[in-house]
Coordinates of C-alpha atoms and ligand atoms in Angstrom, one line a residue:
M1 CA 35.5 -12.3 -16.0
T2 CA 36.3 -9.2 -14.3
P3 CA 37.4 -6.6 -16.9
N4 CA 40.6 -4.7 -15.7
T5 CA 39.0 -1.3 -16.5
D6 CA 35.3 -0.7 -15.8
R7 CA 34.1 0.7 -18.9
N8 CA 30.9 2.0 -17.1
E9 CA 32.8 4.2 -14.8
E10 CA 34.8 5.4 -17.5
L11 CA 31.7 6.6 -19.8
F12 CA 29.8 7.6 -16.4
E13 CA 33.4 9.9 -15.7
R14 CA 32.9 11.5 -19.4
A15 CA 29.4 11.9 -19.4
R16 CA 29.4 14.0 -16.3
Q17 CA 31.6 16.2 -18.0
R18 CA 29.4 17.2 -20.8
I19 CA 25.8 16.0 -19.6
P20 CA 24.4 17.2 -16.3
G21 CA 24.7 14.5 -14.0
G22 CA 25.8 12.0 -16.8
V23 CA 22.5 11.4 -17.9
N24 CA 19.6 12.5 -19.8
S25 CA 16.9 11.8 -17.3
P26 CA 17.5 11.7 -13.7
V27 CA 16.6 8.5 -12.6
R28 CA 19.3 6.9 -14.8
A29 CA 22.0 8.4 -12.7
F30 CA 21.4 5.9 -9.6
R31 CA 21.4 8.8 -7.3
A32 CA 18.8 6.9 -5.1
V33 CA 20.8 3.8 -5.0
G34 CA 24.5 4.8 -5.3
G35 CA 27.1 3.3 -7.4
T36 CA 27.6 3.7 -11.3
P37 CA 25.0 3.3 -13.9
R38 CA 25.3 0.7 -16.4
F39 CA 25.7 2.1 -19.8
V40 CA 24.0 -0.2 -22.2
Q41 CA 25.9 -1.6 -25.3
R42 CA 22.9 -3.6 -26.5
A43 CA 19.9 -5.5 -26.0
Q44 CA 17.9 -8.8 -27.1
G45 CA 15.1 -10.4 -25.7
A46 CA 14.8 -9.9 -21.9
H47 CA 18.3 -9.2 -22.0
F48 CA 20.8 -6.2 -22.1
W49 CA 24.9 -6.0 -21.9
D50 CA 26.3 -3.1 -20.4
A51 CA 29.8 -1.4 -21.3
N52 CA 31.8 -4.2 -19.5
G53 CA 29.9 -6.9 -21.8
Q54 CA 28.0 -8.1 -18.5
R55 CA 24.5 -9.3 -19.2
Y56 CA 21.4 -8.3 -17.2
I57 CA 17.9 -9.6 -17.2
D58 CA 16.2 -6.5 -17.7
Y59 CA 12.9 -5.7 -15.6
I60 CA 12.8 -1.9 -16.8
G61 CA 12.4 -2.5 -20.4
S62 CA 13.0 1.1 -21.1
W63 CA 10.6 1.9 -18.4
G64 CA 7.8 0.1 -19.8
P65 CA 8.0 0.5 -23.7
M66 CA 9.5 -2.8 -24.7
I67 CA 6.7 -5.3 -23.8
L68 CA 7.8 -7.5 -26.7
G69 CA 11.3 -7.6 -25.2
H70 CA 14.3 -5.9 -27.1
G71 CA 14.6 -6.5 -31.1
H72 CA 11.6 -8.6 -31.7
P73 CA 12.2 -9.4 -35.2
A74 CA 9.0 -8.3 -36.7
V75 CA 9.2 -4.8 -35.2
V76 CA 12.9 -4.5 -36.2
E77 CA 11.8 -5.5 -40.0
A78 CA 9.1 -2.7 -39.9
V79 CA 11.5 0.0 -38.5
Q80 CA 13.9 -0.8 -41.1
Q81 CA 11.2 -0.9 -43.9
A82 CA 10.0 2.2 -42.7
V83 CA 13.4 4.0 -42.5
L84 CA 14.0 3.6 -46.2
D85 CA 11.0 5.5 -47.2
G86 CA 11.9 8.5 -45.3
F87 CA 12.2 9.8 -41.7
S88 CA 10.3 12.4 -41.4
F89 CA 8.0 14.4 -43.8
G90 CA 6.1 17.2 -41.9
A91 CA 3.3 15.9 -43.7
P92 CA 0.4 13.5 -43.2
T93 CA 1.2 9.8 -43.5
E94 CA -1.1 6.6 -43.8
R95 CA 0.5 4.8 -40.9
E96 CA -0.6 7.6 -38.6
V97 CA -4.2 7.0 -39.6
Q98 CA -3.6 3.3 -39.3
L99 CA -2.2 3.8 -35.5
A100 CA -4.9 6.2 -34.7
E101 CA -7.8 3.6 -36.0
A102 CA -5.8 0.9 -34.0
I103 CA -5.8 2.9 -30.8
V104 CA -9.7 4.1 -31.3
H105 CA -10.5 0.4 -31.9
L106 CA -8.8 -0.7 -28.9
M107 CA -10.0 1.7 -26.3
P108 CA -13.5 2.6 -26.8
S109 CA -13.3 5.8 -24.5
M110 CA -11.8 7.5 -27.6
D111 CA -13.1 8.7 -31.0
M112 CA -10.0 10.8 -32.0
V113 CA -6.6 10.5 -31.0
R114 CA -3.6 13.0 -31.7
L115 CA -0.2 11.7 -31.8
V116 CA 2.8 13.5 -30.0
S117 CA 6.5 12.5 -29.3
S118 CA 6.6 12.2 -25.7
G119 CA 4.3 11.2 -22.5
T120 CA 5.1 14.4 -21.0
E121 CA 3.8 16.3 -24.2
A122 CA 0.8 14.2 -24.2
A123 CA -0.3 14.8 -20.6
M124 CA 0.5 18.6 -20.9
S125 CA -1.7 18.8 -24.2
A126 CA -4.4 16.6 -22.8
L127 CA -4.6 19.4 -19.7
R128 CA -4.5 22.3 -21.9
L129 CA -7.5 20.7 -23.8
A130 CA -9.5 19.9 -20.8
R131 CA -8.9 23.7 -19.6
G132 CA -9.9 24.9 -23.1
A133 CA -12.8 22.5 -23.4
T134 CA -14.0 23.3 -20.0
G135 CA -13.0 26.9 -19.8
R136 CA -11.9 26.3 -16.5
K137 CA -8.4 26.9 -14.9
R138 CA -8.0 24.3 -11.6
I139 CA -6.9 20.7 -12.1
I140 CA -6.8 17.8 -9.5
K141 CA -3.6 15.5 -9.3
F142 CA -2.7 13.0 -6.6
E143 CA 0.3 12.8 -4.5
G144 CA 3.0 10.3 -6.2
C145 CA 1.4 10.2 -9.8
Y146 CA 3.6 11.5 -12.4
H147 CA 2.4 13.0 -15.4
G148 CA 5.5 14.2 -17.0
H149 CA 7.4 17.5 -16.5
A150 CA 4.9 20.0 -17.5
D151 CA 4.8 23.0 -15.4
A152 CA 1.4 22.4 -14.1
L153 CA 2.1 18.9 -13.4
L154 CA 5.3 19.6 -11.0
V155 CA 3.3 20.3 -8.0
K156 CA 3.1 18.5 -4.4
A157 CA 0.3 19.4 -2.1
G158 CA 0.2 22.6 -0.2
S159 CA -0.6 22.7 3.7
G160 CA -4.2 22.1 3.3
L161 CA -7.1 21.9 0.7
A162 CA -7.9 25.1 0.7
T163 CA -4.3 26.5 -0.2
F164 CA -2.5 26.2 -3.4
G165 CA -0.1 23.5 -4.7
N166 CA 3.6 24.0 -4.1
P167 CA 6.1 23.6 -6.9
T168 CA 8.4 20.5 -6.8
S169 CA 10.8 21.8 -9.3
A170 CA 12.6 25.2 -9.1
G171 CA 12.0 27.1 -12.3
V172 CA 8.0 26.7 -11.8
P173 CA 6.3 29.9 -10.8
P174 CA 4.1 29.7 -7.8
E175 CA 1.4 31.3 -9.9
V176 CA 1.7 28.2 -12.5
A177 CA 1.2 25.5 -9.4
Q178 CA -1.5 27.5 -7.7
H179 CA -4.1 26.1 -10.1
T180 CA -3.3 22.5 -9.2
V181 CA -4.8 21.0 -6.3
V182 CA -3.0 17.7 -5.1
L183 CA -4.8 14.9 -2.9
E184 CA -3.9 11.8 -1.5
Y185 CA -4.2 8.6 -3.9
N186 CA -7.2 6.6 -2.8
H187 CA -8.6 9.2 -0.1
I188 CA -12.2 9.6 -1.0
G189 CA -12.6 12.2 1.8
Q190 CA -10.5 14.5 0.5
L191 CA -11.5 14.2 -3.1
E192 CA -15.2 14.9 -1.8
E193 CA -13.8 17.8 0.2
A194 CA -11.7 19.0 -2.9
F195 CA -14.9 19.0 -5.2
A196 CA -17.2 20.9 -2.5
L197 CA -14.6 23.7 -2.3
H198 CA -13.6 23.8 -5.9
G199 CA -16.0 21.5 -7.9
S200 CA -17.3 24.6 -10.3
D201 CA -13.7 25.6 -11.3
I202 CA -12.3 22.1 -11.7
A203 CA -11.4 21.7 -15.6
C204 CA -10.3 18.2 -14.9
L205 CA -9.1 15.2 -12.5
M206 CA -5.6 13.8 -14.0
I207 CA -4.8 10.1 -12.4
E208 CA -2.8 7.2 -12.9
P209 CA -5.2 4.6 -12.6
I210 CA -2.7 2.1 -11.5
A211 CA 0.2 4.4 -10.2
G212 CA 3.4 3.4 -11.6
N213 CA 5.4 6.0 -10.6
M214 CA 5.0 5.3 -6.8
N215 CA 6.1 1.8 -7.5
F216 CA 2.9 0.2 -8.1
V217 CA -0.4 1.2 -6.6
R218 CA -3.9 0.5 -8.0
A219 CA -6.9 3.1 -7.4
S220 CA -9.5 1.3 -5.2
V221 CA -12.9 0.7 -7.3
P222 CA -14.9 2.8 -4.9
F223 CA -12.3 5.5 -5.0
M224 CA -12.3 5.4 -8.9
R225 CA -16.3 5.3 -8.9
R226 CA -16.3 8.4 -6.6
C227 CA -13.9 10.2 -9.1
R228 CA -16.2 9.3 -11.7
E229 CA -19.0 10.8 -10.2
L230 CA -17.8 13.9 -8.9
C231 CA -16.3 14.8 -12.3
D232 CA -19.7 14.1 -13.6
Q233 CA -21.5 16.0 -11.0
H234 CA -19.2 19.1 -11.4
G235 CA -18.7 19.0 -15.2
A236 CA -14.9 18.2 -14.7
L237 CA -13.3 16.1 -17.0
L238 CA -11.9 12.6 -15.9
V239 CA -8.3 12.1 -17.5
F240 CA -6.6 9.0 -17.2
D241 CA -2.9 9.0 -17.7
E242 CA -2.1 5.6 -19.2
V243 CA 1.2 6.4 -20.6
M244 CA 2.7 3.6 -18.4
T245 CA -0.6 1.2 -18.2
G246 CA -2.0 1.5 -21.8
F247 CA -1.1 -1.8 -23.6
R248 CA 0.8 -3.0 -20.4
V249 CA -1.5 -4.2 -18.0
A250 CA -4.2 -5.2 -20.4
L251 CA -5.0 -4.6 -24.1
G252 CA -7.7 -1.9 -23.2
G253 CA -5.7 -0.5 -20.8
A254 CA -6.3 0.2 -17.1
Q255 CA -9.6 1.6 -18.0
S256 CA -10.5 -1.8 -19.4
L257 CA -10.2 -3.2 -15.8
Y258 CA -12.4 -0.7 -14.2
A259 CA -15.0 -0.9 -16.8
R260 CA -15.2 -4.6 -15.7
Q261 CA -15.9 -3.7 -12.0
I262 CA -18.0 -0.4 -12.7
P263 CA -20.8 -0.8 -15.2
G264 CA -20.5 1.8 -17.9
F265 CA -17.2 3.4 -16.8
R266 CA -14.8 5.3 -19.1
P267 CA -12.6 8.0 -18.7
D268 CA -13.2 11.6 -20.6
L269 CA -9.6 11.8 -21.9
T270 CA -6.6 9.3 -22.1
V271 CA -3.1 10.0 -22.3
L272 CA -0.8 7.3 -23.8
G273 CA 2.8 6.6 -24.6
K274 CA 5.7 4.0 -23.9
V275 CA 4.1 0.8 -25.4
I276 CA 2.3 2.5 -28.2
G277 CA 5.7 3.7 -29.4
G278 CA 7.5 0.2 -28.9
G279 CA 10.4 2.1 -28.1
M280 CA 10.4 5.0 -30.3
P281 CA 9.4 8.5 -29.3
L282 CA 5.7 8.2 -29.6
A283 CA 2.7 9.3 -27.4
A284 CA -0.9 10.0 -28.0
F285 CA -3.9 11.5 -25.9
G286 CA -7.7 10.9 -27.4
G287 CA -11.1 11.1 -26.2
P288 CA -14.8 12.0 -27.5
R289 CA -15.2 13.6 -30.6
A290 CA -16.7 16.8 -29.2
V291 CA -13.9 17.3 -26.9
M292 CA -10.9 16.4 -29.5
E293 CA -12.3 18.8 -31.9
Q294 CA -11.6 21.7 -29.8
L295 CA -8.0 21.2 -30.8
A296 CA -6.5 23.1 -33.7
P297 CA -7.0 23.4 -36.7
M298 CA -10.7 22.6 -35.9
G299 CA -10.8 24.7 -32.6
P300 CA -9.3 26.9 -30.5
V301 CA -6.9 24.7 -28.2
Y302 CA -3.2 25.0 -30.2
Q303 CA -1.0 22.0 -30.1
A304 CA 1.2 21.1 -32.7
G305 CA 4.7 19.3 -33.2
T306 CA 7.1 18.8 -36.2
L307 CA 8.1 15.2 -35.6
S308 CA 4.5 14.3 -34.4
G309 CA 3.3 11.1 -35.6
N310 CA 6.7 10.6 -37.1
P311 CA 7.0 7.9 -39.9
V312 CA 9.4 5.5 -38.2
A313 CA 8.0 5.8 -34.8
T314 CA 4.4 5.0 -36.1
A315 CA 5.9 2.0 -38.0
C316 CA 7.5 0.6 -34.7
G317 CA 4.3 1.2 -32.7
L318 CA 1.8 -0.4 -35.2
A319 CA 4.2 -3.6 -35.3
T320 CA 4.3 -3.7 -31.7
L321 CA 0.3 -3.3 -31.4
E322 CA 0.3 -6.2 -34.2
Q323 CA 1.9 -8.3 -31.8
V324 CA 0.3 -7.4 -28.6
T325 CA -3.2 -7.8 -30.1
R326 CA -2.5 -11.6 -30.8
P327 CA -5.0 -14.4 -28.9
G328 CA -3.4 -15.0 -25.8
F329 CA -0.7 -12.4 -25.7
Y330 CA -1.7 -11.0 -22.1
E331 CA -2.8 -14.0 -20.6
A332 CA 0.9 -15.5 -20.9
L333 CA 2.3 -12.1 -20.0
A334 CA 0.3 -11.8 -17.2
A335 CA 0.8 -15.6 -15.8
R336 CA 4.9 -14.7 -16.4
T337 CA 4.4 -11.8 -14.4
R338 CA 2.4 -13.2 -11.5
A339 CA 5.1 -16.0 -11.3
L340 CA 7.7 -13.1 -10.6
A341 CA 5.7 -11.3 -8.3
D342 CA 4.5 -14.2 -6.1
G343 CA 7.7 -15.9 -6.4
L344 CA 9.6 -13.2 -5.0
A345 CA 7.1 -13.1 -2.1
V346 CA 7.3 -16.7 -1.3
V347 CA 11.2 -16.3 -1.4
A348 CA 11.5 -13.4 0.7
R349 CA 9.2 -14.7 3.3
S350 CA 10.8 -18.0 3.4
E351 CA 14.2 -16.0 4.4
G352 CA 11.9 -13.8 6.9
I353 CA 12.0 -10.7 4.9
E354 CA 8.8 -8.3 5.2
F355 CA 7.5 -8.3 1.7
S356 CA 4.3 -7.6 -0.3
A357 CA 4.1 -7.5 -4.2
D358 CA 1.2 -6.7 -6.7
C359 CA 1.1 -7.2 -10.8
E360 CA -1.2 -6.5 -13.4
G361 CA -0.5 -7.7 -17.4
G362 CA 3.1 -7.0 -17.5
M363 CA 3.7 -4.5 -14.8
F364 CA 4.6 -5.3 -11.3
G365 CA 5.7 -3.7 -7.6
F366 CA 7.1 -5.1 -4.7
F367 CA 7.6 -3.6 -1.6
L368 CA 9.9 -4.3 1.5
L369 CA 6.5 -3.7 3.6
P370 CA 4.5 -6.2 5.3
E371 CA 1.1 -4.9 3.3
L372 CA 0.5 -3.1 0.0
P373 CA 0.7 0.5 0.3
Q374 CA -2.5 2.5 -0.6
D375 CA -0.8 5.9 -1.3
Y376 CA 2.4 7.7 -1.5
R377 CA 3.1 8.1 2.1
S378 CA 2.8 4.5 2.8
V379 CA 5.3 3.6 -0.2
M380 CA 7.7 6.0 1.1
R381 CA 7.7 4.1 4.6
T382 CA 10.2 1.5 2.8
D383 CA 13.6 1.5 4.6
A384 CA 15.5 2.9 1.7
A385 CA 18.9 1.4 2.9
R386 CA 17.3 -2.2 2.4
F387 CA 16.1 -1.3 -0.9
N388 CA 19.4 -0.3 -1.9
A389 CA 21.1 -3.4 -0.4
L390 CA 18.3 -5.8 -2.4
F391 CA 18.9 -3.5 -5.5
H392 CA 22.7 -3.8 -5.7
G393 CA 22.5 -7.5 -4.8
L394 CA 20.3 -8.3 -7.6
L395 CA 22.6 -6.0 -9.8
E396 CA 25.8 -8.0 -8.9
R397 CA 23.7 -11.1 -9.9
G398 CA 22.8 -9.9 -13.3
V399 CA 19.4 -8.8 -12.4
Y400 CA 18.6 -5.1 -13.7
I401 CA 15.3 -3.5 -11.4
A402 CA 14.6 -0.1 -11.5
P403 CA 17.1 1.9 -9.2
A404 CA 14.7 3.3 -7.0
L405 CA 12.1 2.0 -4.6
Y406 CA 9.2 4.2 -6.1
E407 CA 9.5 2.9 -9.6
A408 CA 7.3 -0.1 -11.1
G409 CA 8.8 -2.8 -12.8
F410 CA 8.0 -4.8 -16.2
V411 CA 8.0 -8.2 -17.5
S412 CA 8.3 -8.7 -21.7
A413 CA 7.0 -11.4 -23.4
A414 CA 10.6 -12.5 -24.2
H415 CA 11.1 -13.2 -20.6
T416 CA 11.3 -17.1 -20.1
D417 CA 10.6 -19.3 -17.2
D418 CA 14.4 -19.7 -17.0
D419 CA 14.8 -15.8 -16.6
I420 CA 12.3 -15.8 -13.8
A421 CA 13.8 -18.8 -11.9
T422 CA 17.4 -17.4 -12.1
T423 CA 16.1 -13.9 -10.8
L424 CA 14.3 -15.9 -7.7
E425 CA 17.6 -17.7 -7.2
A426 CA 19.3 -14.5 -7.0
A427 CA 16.6 -12.9 -5.0
R428 CA 16.8 -15.8 -2.5
E429 CA 20.7 -15.3 -2.0
V430 CA 20.2 -11.5 -1.6
F431 CA 17.2 -11.7 0.9
A432 CA 19.6 -14.2 2.9
S433 CA 22.3 -11.9 3.0
M434 CA 19.7 -9.0 4.3
R435 CA 18.4 -11.2 6.9
A436 CA 21.9 -11.6 8.6
Ligands
PLP1 C1 6.6 8.0 -18.2 C2 5.3 8.5 -17.9 C3 5.1 10.0 -18.4 C4 5.9 10.7 -19.3 O1 6.1 10.4 -20.4 P1 7.5 10.7 -21.1 O2 7.4 10.0 -22.5 O3 8.8 10.3 -20.2 O4 7.5 12.2 -21.2 C5 3.8 10.3 -18.1 N1 2.8 9.8 -17.3 C6 3.2 8.6 -17.0 C7 2.1 7.8 -16.0 C8 4.3 8.1 -17.0 O5 4.7 7.0 -16.5

């Protein structure tokens, strides 16, 4: 059924009149892949319907939060109940305590957490806390890792380790970027060099332990071990940005996976978001009591929020966590995600397409590259035109993946074997057309 008018196109046209680029977050605009963004009308389970009534299998899940799929009945019920009791009070509520207790229970690296409203805010606040707690100003981040859009974190590498980072956005003064040292992911040599040069002035090293903003790239175990050792040696805090990986790759986050391979491993601070809000604006950062008590009102590091710990968002987050803590949840999710990632690789190779894929829990990545990349530069060797052909081929067949080659994908508990099979069949057709 082809509608006479394309409602997506109509809405996009209207949106562009009043919203810069027609969207409220840039990647939604399809700039990288071209074409018209799909305006979502509603979603249920693993699917959403666009403004033309066209159905898609959703592998974005709001960029991670929708781990249960859309409209899980228990979550909907919890949110409806919460709304009846009030939207926001600007005073503490029991659910904030419950959510903090639940998070700390599931992630033993944290004694305390503070709830905020977005991942950006959580990462920015963790950074301020790390600087306040150490009395140092320099920070280390890695090329291809995204930690939200706070000024000090919108920085790319300078021309060498001894030089300052460069802003990646207009409006970020070089003076703000100059305290951010940007290194290549998974490169131990650079890490050692940076600590040798700046060690006594490094407040923290912030990292996505499994990077989901340069598609899907794992920090190697030796690299992570070295990050931990160097932070310890130099008195810097190791900050895990688990906004994407927290409650997504495993119940205890990516840190639980590294702790299995590096005895006694834990980060100092952890940044959370996405899944812990279940689709509502909610994020958090946490760590040891001694560090967290540096925050206002206990300590000198200021941080606040009118809507922080919002009662509706905490209800949504708690109901979501209740589902994911059920026995076997991550095993089932991981098996389904693995079936997709492995299945795509089999289909691609059978059509003679260079392809590699990886996944953990409910998060996956695939590349039109013969081998899994280890850093941002290698990810960006992907042929963008071929990725775009794949993206649009899948979209036409009702399969919605991220509209950019440097984004990860997400499977939810609502995706069925049928959804996976349909996806693989669509992928087979598209790969066949790409070979021609
Ligand atoms: C999404 C994301 C953020 C930013 O979170 P927002 O809620 O979009 O501000 C930060 N870090 C990582 C790793 C993310 O994936």
